[in-house]
Amino acid sequence: MGGEPIKRVGIVGSGIMGSGLAEVAAKAGCEVIVRSRSRASAEALVAGLTKSLGRQVEKGKLTGVDRDDVLGRVSATDHLGALVDCDLVIESVVEDLAVKKALFAELEQVIQAHAILATNTSTFPVVDLAVQTQRPDRVCGLHFFNPAPVMRLVEIVRPLTASDDTVDALKAFAIGCDKEPVVVADRAGFVVNALLFPYLNNAVRMLESGTASMEDIDTAMQGGCNFPMGPFALLDLVGLDTSVAILDALYEEFRDPNYAAVPTLRRMVAAGHVGRKAGKGFYAYGR
Ligand SMILES: NC(=O)c1ccc[n+]([C@@H]2O[C@H](COP(=O)([O-])OP(=O)(O)OC[C@H]3O[C@@H](n4cnc5c(N)ncnc54)[C@H](O)[C@@H]3O)[C@@H](O)[C@H]2O)c1
């Protein structure tokens, strides 16, 4: 493997995944700087992380000293230029290809020549982002799962343009974060979402056809497959907006009807019932 280990990590986006990634990378000993579009959301991310680590101390999963060390390694900014010294920048903003492309072109102007640019996209072709930059050999997908501090898998998505050194550096980074990396070709949905989303989509179809209630479908899949949660609880956790974006990207690539998002999902997104993060999705959540 070539190059120095990754020590300073930039994260762009402070939503569900951005905050989880900040915790993961800081716990792995990296200096982490999170860029959010507003000062207020950058500060909210640090406040959320402080609370989450505090709960881990209360439960005896983390010492007070470790919490302070982790927090001491995380800073937040609303200024993209602050990522200048990062060895790795992980983009984790809204699942919208145009937004991500524009961001990659902007990041290219900010970061140094040696730095790797990664995307946490769930479905988009990584090569489309790589070609926005002058460093397509140092662009890869780095797909974490939700919640990032808990889920062990990381899909390293290798576009045709990526170098072996880049893939090796990201494998080492993922292992350093106590994750289990798998290397996947640059196909929509990679491994997990390509197999998972037809199941989630068909669960909504099954509900609509009256086979069983939402609660009973969730209970059946938990008890019958030993899944930690059923499909409706999982859709709420992922976010229905993100889920529709993932299905649309899968359908665009493969034209398989199993990937065509059922209308109910789109209507719920239009209504703002996008899941846990909105306090309401298939289930209601106290906020
Ligand atoms: N939610 C999941 O389960 C999950 C799992 C793995 C990967 N991902 C991927 O991670 C990425 C982020 O998803 P999330 O679940 O954290 O979403 P989220 O809705 O929680 O957060 C999205 C973030 O993007 C920012 N944003 C929105 N519009 C923007 C714009 N025009 N320019 C810049 N930033 C903008 C928001 O302010 C927010 O910080 C997506 O690519 C998603 O596919 C999500």
mmCIF file of N, CA, C and O and ligand atoms in Angstrom, residues 12-21 35-38 41 45 91-96 98-100 103 119-124 142-148 193 197 234-235 237-239 241-243 245-246 274 277, ligand 1:
data_model
loop_
_atom_site.group_PDB
_atom_site.id
_atom_site.type_symbol
_atom_site.label_atom_id
_atom_site.label_comp_id
_atom_site.label_asym_id
_atom_site.label_seq_id
_atom_site.Cartn_x
_atom_site.Cartn_y
_atom_site.Cartn_z
ATOM 1 N N VAL A 12 -18.483 16.337 4.750
ATOM 2 C CA VAL A 12 -19.353 17.392 4.231
ATOM 3 C C VAL A 12 -20.782 16.891 4.329
ATOM 4 O O VAL A 12 -21.128 15.873 3.724
ATOM 5 N N GLY A 13 -21.596 17.607 5.118
ATOM 6 C CA GLY A 13 -22.982 17.195 5.364
ATOM 7 C C GLY A 13 -23.134 16.807 6.820
ATOM 8 O O GLY A 13 -22.320 16.043 7.348
ATOM 9 N N SER A 14 -24.160 17.360 7.459
ATOM 10 C CA SER A 14 -24.302 17.126 8.907
ATOM 11 C C SER A 14 -25.648 16.495 9.227
ATOM 12 O O SER A 14 -26.221 16.735 10.274
ATOM 13 N N GLY A 15 -26.166 15.682 8.287
ATOM 14 C CA GLY A 15 -27.421 14.968 8.543
ATOM 15 C C GLY A 15 -27.156 13.710 9.351
ATOM 16 O O GLY A 15 -26.150 13.611 10.069
ATOM 17 N N ILE A 16 -28.055 12.748 9.213
ATOM 18 C CA ILE A 16 -27.954 11.493 9.980
ATOM 19 C C ILE A 16 -26.573 10.876 9.790
ATOM 20 O O ILE A 16 -25.895 10.517 10.745
ATOM 21 N N MET A 17 -26.165 10.742 8.525
ATOM 22 C CA MET A 17 -24.926 10.020 8.238
ATOM 23 C C MET A 17 -23.697 10.855 8.567
ATOM 24 O O MET A 17 -22.713 10.338 9.103
ATOM 25 N N GLY A 18 -23.737 12.154 8.246
ATOM 26 C CA GLY A 18 -22.590 13.022 8.531
ATOM 27 C C GLY A 18 -22.243 12.995 10.013
ATOM 28 O O GLY A 18 -21.074 12.872 10.393
ATOM 29 N N SER A 19 -23.266 13.068 10.878
ATOM 30 C CA SER A 19 -22.976 13.070 12.321
ATOM 31 C C SER A 19 -22.413 11.730 12.755
ATOM 32 O O SER A 19 -21.469 11.677 13.546
ATOM 33 N N GLY A 20 -22.982 10.634 12.217
ATOM 34 C CA GLY A 20 -22.471 9.309 12.580
ATOM 35 C C GLY A 20 -21.027 9.125 12.132
ATOM 36 O O GLY A 20 -20.191 8.591 12.870
ATOM 37 N N LEU A 21 -20.727 9.623 10.925
ATOM 38 C CA LEU A 21 -19.357 9.480 10.398
ATOM 39 C C LEU A 21 -18.359 10.266 11.251
ATOM 40 O O LEU A 21 -17.223 9.823 11.458
ATOM 41 N N ARG A 35 -18.209 19.934 7.762
ATOM 42 C CA ARG A 35 -18.695 21.164 7.132
ATOM 43 C C ARG A 35 -20.203 21.053 6.893
ATOM 44 O O ARG A 35 -20.672 20.118 6.267
ATOM 45 N N SER A 36 -20.893 22.027 7.474
ATOM 46 C CA SER A 36 -22.325 22.098 7.289
ATOM 47 C C SER A 36 -22.629 23.402 6.564
ATOM 48 O O SER A 36 -21.799 24.302 6.542
ATOM 49 N N ARG A 37 -23.843 23.508 5.963
ATOM 50 C CA ARG A 37 -24.103 24.744 5.199
ATOM 51 C C ARG A 37 -24.324 25.951 6.098
ATOM 52 O O ARG A 37 -24.101 27.071 5.700
ATOM 53 N N SER A 38 -24.783 25.722 7.337
ATOM 54 C CA SER A 38 -24.978 26.872 8.231
ATOM 55 C C SER A 38 -24.206 26.658 9.526
ATOM 56 O O SER A 38 -23.971 25.523 9.946
ATOM 57 N N SER A 41 -26.319 24.645 12.062
ATOM 58 C CA SER A 41 -26.382 23.178 11.972
ATOM 59 C C SER A 41 -25.032 22.555 12.298
ATOM 60 O O SER A 41 -24.973 21.440 12.827
ATOM 61 N N LEU A 45 -24.615 19.811 15.277
ATOM 62 C CA LEU A 45 -23.968 18.507 15.128
ATOM 63 C C LEU A 45 -23.058 18.234 16.328
ATOM 64 O O LEU A 45 -23.087 17.150 16.912
ATOM 65 N N GLU A 91 -17.895 12.989 1.402
ATOM 66 C CA GLU A 91 -19.105 13.763 1.093
ATOM 67 C C GLU A 91 -20.311 12.951 1.529
ATOM 68 O O GLU A 91 -20.443 11.775 1.162
ATOM 69 N N SER A 92 -21.191 13.575 2.337
ATOM 70 C CA SER A 92 -22.396 12.872 2.803
ATOM 71 C C SER A 92 -23.576 13.833 2.836
ATOM 72 O O SER A 92 -24.253 13.954 3.853
ATOM 73 N N VAL A 93 -23.802 14.523 1.720
ATOM 74 C CA VAL A 93 -24.953 15.438 1.648
ATOM 75 C C VAL A 93 -26.127 14.708 0.990
ATOM 76 O O VAL A 93 -26.011 13.535 0.614
ATOM 77 N N VAL A 94 -27.205 15.439 0.845
ATOM 78 C CA VAL A 94 -28.454 14.908 0.299
ATOM 79 C C VAL A 94 -28.195 14.047 -0.963
ATOM 80 O O VAL A 94 -27.307 14.363 -1.754
ATOM 81 N N GLU A 95 -28.997 12.976 -1.124
ATOM 82 C CA GLU A 95 -28.813 12.056 -2.265
ATOM 83 C C GLU A 95 -29.381 12.711 -3.531
ATOM 84 O O GLU A 95 -30.506 12.418 -3.968
ATOM 85 N N ASP A 96 -28.601 13.615 -4.101
ATOM 86 C CA ASP A 96 -29.004 14.358 -5.302
ATOM 87 C C ASP A 96 -27.734 14.504 -6.146
ATOM 88 O O ASP A 96 -26.761 15.148 -5.718
ATOM 89 N N ALA A 98 -26.881 16.074 -8.877
ATOM 90 C CA ALA A 98 -26.439 17.410 -9.304
ATOM 91 C C ALA A 98 -25.742 18.130 -8.149
ATOM 92 O O ALA A 98 -24.693 18.769 -8.348
ATOM 93 N N VAL A 99 -26.298 17.999 -6.952
ATOM 94 C CA VAL A 99 -25.699 18.649 -5.768
ATOM 95 C C VAL A 99 -24.315 18.047 -5.505
ATOM 96 O O VAL A 99 -23.333 18.761 -5.259
ATOM 97 N N LYS A 100 -24.228 16.726 -5.594
ATOM 98 C CA LYS A 100 -22.946 16.060 -5.301
ATOM 99 C C LYS A 100 -21.891 16.417 -6.361
ATOM 100 O O LYS A 100 -20.727 16.656 -6.035
ATOM 101 N N LEU A 103 -20.556 19.808 -5.722
ATOM 102 C CA LEU A 103 -19.718 19.800 -4.519
ATOM 103 C C LEU A 103 -18.333 19.212 -4.810
ATOM 104 O O LEU A 103 -17.302 19.732 -4.342
ATOM 105 N N THR A 119 -17.285 9.485 -1.526
ATOM 106 C CA THR A 119 -18.711 9.796 -1.412
ATOM 107 C C THR A 119 -19.421 8.687 -0.658
ATOM 108 O O THR A 119 -19.112 7.509 -0.833
ATOM 109 N N ASN A 120 -20.362 9.114 0.179
ATOM 110 C CA ASN A 120 -21.179 8.147 0.923
ATOM 111 C C ASN A 120 -22.488 7.865 0.178
ATOM 112 O O ASN A 120 -23.436 7.370 0.756
ATOM 113 N N THR A 121 -22.518 8.193 -1.115
ATOM 114 C CA THR A 121 -23.756 7.955 -1.879
ATOM 115 C C THR A 121 -24.238 6.517 -1.736
ATOM 116 O O THR A 121 -23.430 5.588 -1.657
ATOM 117 N N SER A 122 -25.554 6.365 -1.742
ATOM 118 C CA SER A 122 -26.124 5.024 -1.611
ATOM 119 C C SER A 122 -26.257 4.343 -2.960
ATOM 120 O O SER A 122 -26.409 3.121 -3.016
ATOM 121 N N THR A 123 -26.249 5.099 -4.040
ATOM 122 C CA THR A 123 -26.575 4.502 -5.342
ATOM 123 C C THR A 123 -25.895 5.114 -6.561
ATOM 124 O O THR A 123 -25.794 4.449 -7.589
ATOM 125 N N PHE A 124 -25.505 6.374 -6.495
ATOM 126 C CA PHE A 124 -25.090 7.030 -7.736
ATOM 127 C C PHE A 124 -23.770 6.477 -8.259
ATOM 128 O O PHE A 124 -22.933 6.016 -7.477
ATOM 129 N N LEU A 142 -17.368 5.384 -0.420
ATOM 130 C CA LEU A 142 -17.100 4.847 0.915
ATOM 131 C C LEU A 142 -18.460 4.823 1.594
ATOM 132 O O LEU A 142 -18.890 5.816 2.189
ATOM 133 N N HIS A 143 -19.153 3.708 1.423
ATOM 134 C CA HIS A 143 -20.564 3.646 1.796
ATOM 135 C C HIS A 143 -20.728 3.027 3.173
ATOM 136 O O HIS A 143 -20.602 1.810 3.341
ATOM 137 N N PHE A 144 -21.006 3.908 4.143
ATOM 138 C CA PHE A 144 -21.267 3.468 5.519
ATOM 139 C C PHE A 144 -22.756 3.179 5.664
ATOM 140 O O PHE A 144 -23.570 3.616 4.861
ATOM 141 N N PHE A 145 -23.111 2.501 6.739
ATOM 142 C CA PHE A 145 -24.512 2.139 6.976
ATOM 143 C C PHE A 145 -25.032 2.846 8.221
ATOM 144 O O PHE A 145 -24.252 3.348 9.037
ATOM 145 N N ASN A 146 -26.319 2.886 8.337
ATOM 146 C CA ASN A 146 -26.995 3.699 9.347
ATOM 147 C C ASN A 146 -27.512 2.818 10.482
ATOM 148 O O ASN A 146 -28.242 1.869 10.196
ATOM 149 N N PRO A 147 -27.194 3.090 11.741
ATOM 150 C CA PRO A 147 -26.356 4.163 12.256
ATOM 151 C C PRO A 147 -24.860 3.832 12.120
ATOM 152 O O PRO A 147 -24.438 2.739 12.518
ATOM 153 N N ALA A 148 -24.121 4.785 11.591
ATOM 154 C CA ALA A 148 -22.707 4.527 11.272
ATOM 155 C C ALA A 148 -21.881 4.046 12.482
ATOM 156 O O ALA A 148 -21.021 3.175 12.313
ATOM 157 N N ASN A 193 -27.777 -2.319 -1.022
ATOM 158 C CA ASN A 193 -29.023 -1.656 -1.416
ATOM 159 C C ASN A 193 -29.654 -2.282 -2.651
ATOM 160 O O ASN A 193 -30.875 -2.281 -2.794
ATOM 161 N N PHE A 197 -33.459 -2.964 -1.366
ATOM 162 C CA PHE A 197 -34.553 -2.055 -1.710
ATOM 163 C C PHE A 197 -35.726 -2.692 -2.443
ATOM 164 O O PHE A 197 -36.878 -2.282 -2.223
ATOM 165 N N LEU A 234 -37.506 -0.012 9.175
ATOM 166 C CA LEU A 234 -36.230 0.274 8.489
ATOM 167 C C LEU A 234 -36.392 1.438 7.497
ATOM 168 O O LEU A 234 -35.520 2.319 7.414
ATOM 169 N N LEU A 235 -37.509 1.473 6.764
ATOM 170 C CA LEU A 235 -37.741 2.605 5.851
ATOM 171 C C LEU A 235 -37.744 3.923 6.642
ATOM 172 O O LEU A 235 -37.151 4.924 6.208
ATOM 173 N N LEU A 237 -36.209 4.509 9.411
ATOM 174 C CA LEU A 237 -34.843 4.781 9.886
ATOM 175 C C LEU A 237 -33.987 5.354 8.758
ATOM 176 O O LEU A 237 -33.249 6.334 8.949
ATOM 177 N N VAL A 238 -34.083 4.754 7.588
ATOM 178 C CA VAL A 238 -33.280 5.216 6.446
ATOM 179 C C VAL A 238 -33.740 6.618 6.020
ATOM 180 O O VAL A 238 -32.926 7.477 5.649
ATOM 181 N N GLY A 239 -35.047 6.872 6.093
ATOM 182 C CA GLY A 239 -35.620 8.125 5.575
ATOM 183 C C GLY A 239 -36.307 7.810 4.254
ATOM 184 O O GLY A 239 -35.688 7.222 3.349
ATOM 185 N N ASP A 241 -37.375 9.851 1.953
ATOM 186 C CA ASP A 241 -36.829 10.666 0.850
ATOM 187 C C ASP A 241 -35.574 9.997 0.291
ATOM 188 O O ASP A 241 -35.434 9.811 -0.933
ATOM 189 N N THR A 242 -34.692 9.583 1.195
ATOM 190 C CA THR A 242 -33.474 8.890 0.762
ATOM 191 C C THR A 242 -33.847 7.572 0.079
ATOM 192 O O THR A 242 -33.264 7.210 -0.954
ATOM 193 N N SER A 243 -34.848 6.879 0.608
ATOM 194 C CA SER A 243 -35.249 5.591 0.035
ATOM 195 C C SER A 243 -35.772 5.756 -1.390
ATOM 196 O O SER A 243 -35.426 4.958 -2.278
ATOM 197 N N ALA A 245 -35.038 8.182 -3.439
ATOM 198 C CA ALA A 245 -33.886 8.548 -4.281
ATOM 199 C C ALA A 245 -33.078 7.294 -4.649
ATOM 200 O O ALA A 245 -32.619 7.141 -5.796
ATOM 201 N N ILE A 246 -32.933 6.390 -3.707
ATOM 202 C CA ILE A 246 -32.184 5.145 -3.969
ATOM 203 C C ILE A 246 -32.934 4.287 -4.997
ATOM 204 O O ILE A 246 -32.349 3.797 -5.972
ATOM 205 N N VAL A 274 -41.310 11.702 6.220
ATOM 206 C CA VAL A 274 -40.132 11.008 5.692
ATOM 207 C C VAL A 274 -39.466 10.065 6.693
ATOM 208 O O VAL A 274 -38.404 9.522 6.411
ATOM 209 N N LYS A 277 -36.523 11.085 11.167
ATOM 210 C CA LYS A 277 -35.928 12.428 11.243
ATOM 211 C C LYS A 277 -36.997 13.513 11.196
ATOM 212 O O LYS A 277 -36.744 14.636 11.611
HETATM 213 N N1 LIG B 1 -29.920 7.468 5.691
HETATM 214 C C1 LIG B 1 -29.281 6.320 5.451
HETATM 215 O O1 LIG B 1 -29.671 5.255 5.950
HETATM 216 C C2 LIG B 1 -28.023 6.308 4.624
HETATM 217 C C3 LIG B 1 -27.158 5.205 4.710
HETATM 218 C C4 LIG B 1 -25.975 5.200 3.960
HETATM 219 C C5 LIG B 1 -25.687 6.279 3.118
HETATM 220 N N2 LIG B 1 -26.566 7.321 3.041
HETATM 221 C C6 LIG B 1 -26.214 8.422 2.144
HETATM 222 O O2 LIG B 1 -25.643 9.457 2.933
HETATM 223 C C7 LIG B 1 -25.913 10.725 2.323
HETATM 224 C C8 LIG B 1 -26.587 11.649 3.332
HETATM 225 O O3 LIG B 1 -27.801 11.042 3.755
HETATM 226 P P1 LIG B 1 -28.457 11.329 5.192
HETATM 227 O O4 LIG B 1 -29.315 10.152 5.497
HETATM 228 O O5 LIG B 1 -27.421 11.778 6.175
HETATM 229 O O6 LIG B 1 -29.422 12.547 4.802
HETATM 230 P P2 LIG B 1 -29.980 13.737 5.719
HETATM 231 O O7 LIG B 1 -31.248 14.198 5.051
HETATM 232 O O8 LIG B 1 -30.024 13.356 7.167
HETATM 233 O O9 LIG B 1 -28.822 14.852 5.575
HETATM 234 C C9 LIG B 1 -28.531 15.467 4.347
HETATM 235 C C10 LIG B 1 -27.506 16.569 4.548
HETATM 236 O O10 LIG B 1 -27.320 17.208 3.262
HETATM 237 C C11 LIG B 1 -27.416 18.606 3.448
HETATM 238 N N3 LIG B 1 -27.922 19.192 2.207
HETATM 239 C C12 LIG B 1 -29.181 19.174 1.731
HETATM 240 N N4 LIG B 1 -29.256 19.827 0.556
HETATM 241 C C13 LIG B 1 -27.985 20.255 0.282
HETATM 242 C C14 LIG B 1 -27.419 20.999 -0.767
HETATM 243 N N5 LIG B 1 -28.158 21.430 -1.788
HETATM 244 N N6 LIG B 1 -26.076 21.266 -0.720
HETATM 245 C C15 LIG B 1 -25.324 20.813 0.323
HETATM 246 N N7 LIG B 1 -25.829 20.111 1.364
HETATM 247 C C16 LIG B 1 -27.133 19.841 1.328
HETATM 248 C C17 LIG B 1 -28.388 18.790 4.603
HETATM 249 O O11 LIG B 1 -28.222 20.068 5.182
HETATM 250 C C18 LIG B 1 -27.930 17.660 5.529
HETATM 251 O O12 LIG B 1 -26.781 18.056 6.271
HETATM 252 C C19 LIG B 1 -26.777 10.426 1.079
HETATM 253 O O13 LIG B 1 -25.942 10.336 -0.043
HETATM 254 C C20 LIG B 1 -27.381 9.071 1.405
HETATM 255 O O14 LIG B 1 -27.734 8.339 0.255
HETATM 256 C C21 LIG B 1 -27.711 7.388 3.788
#
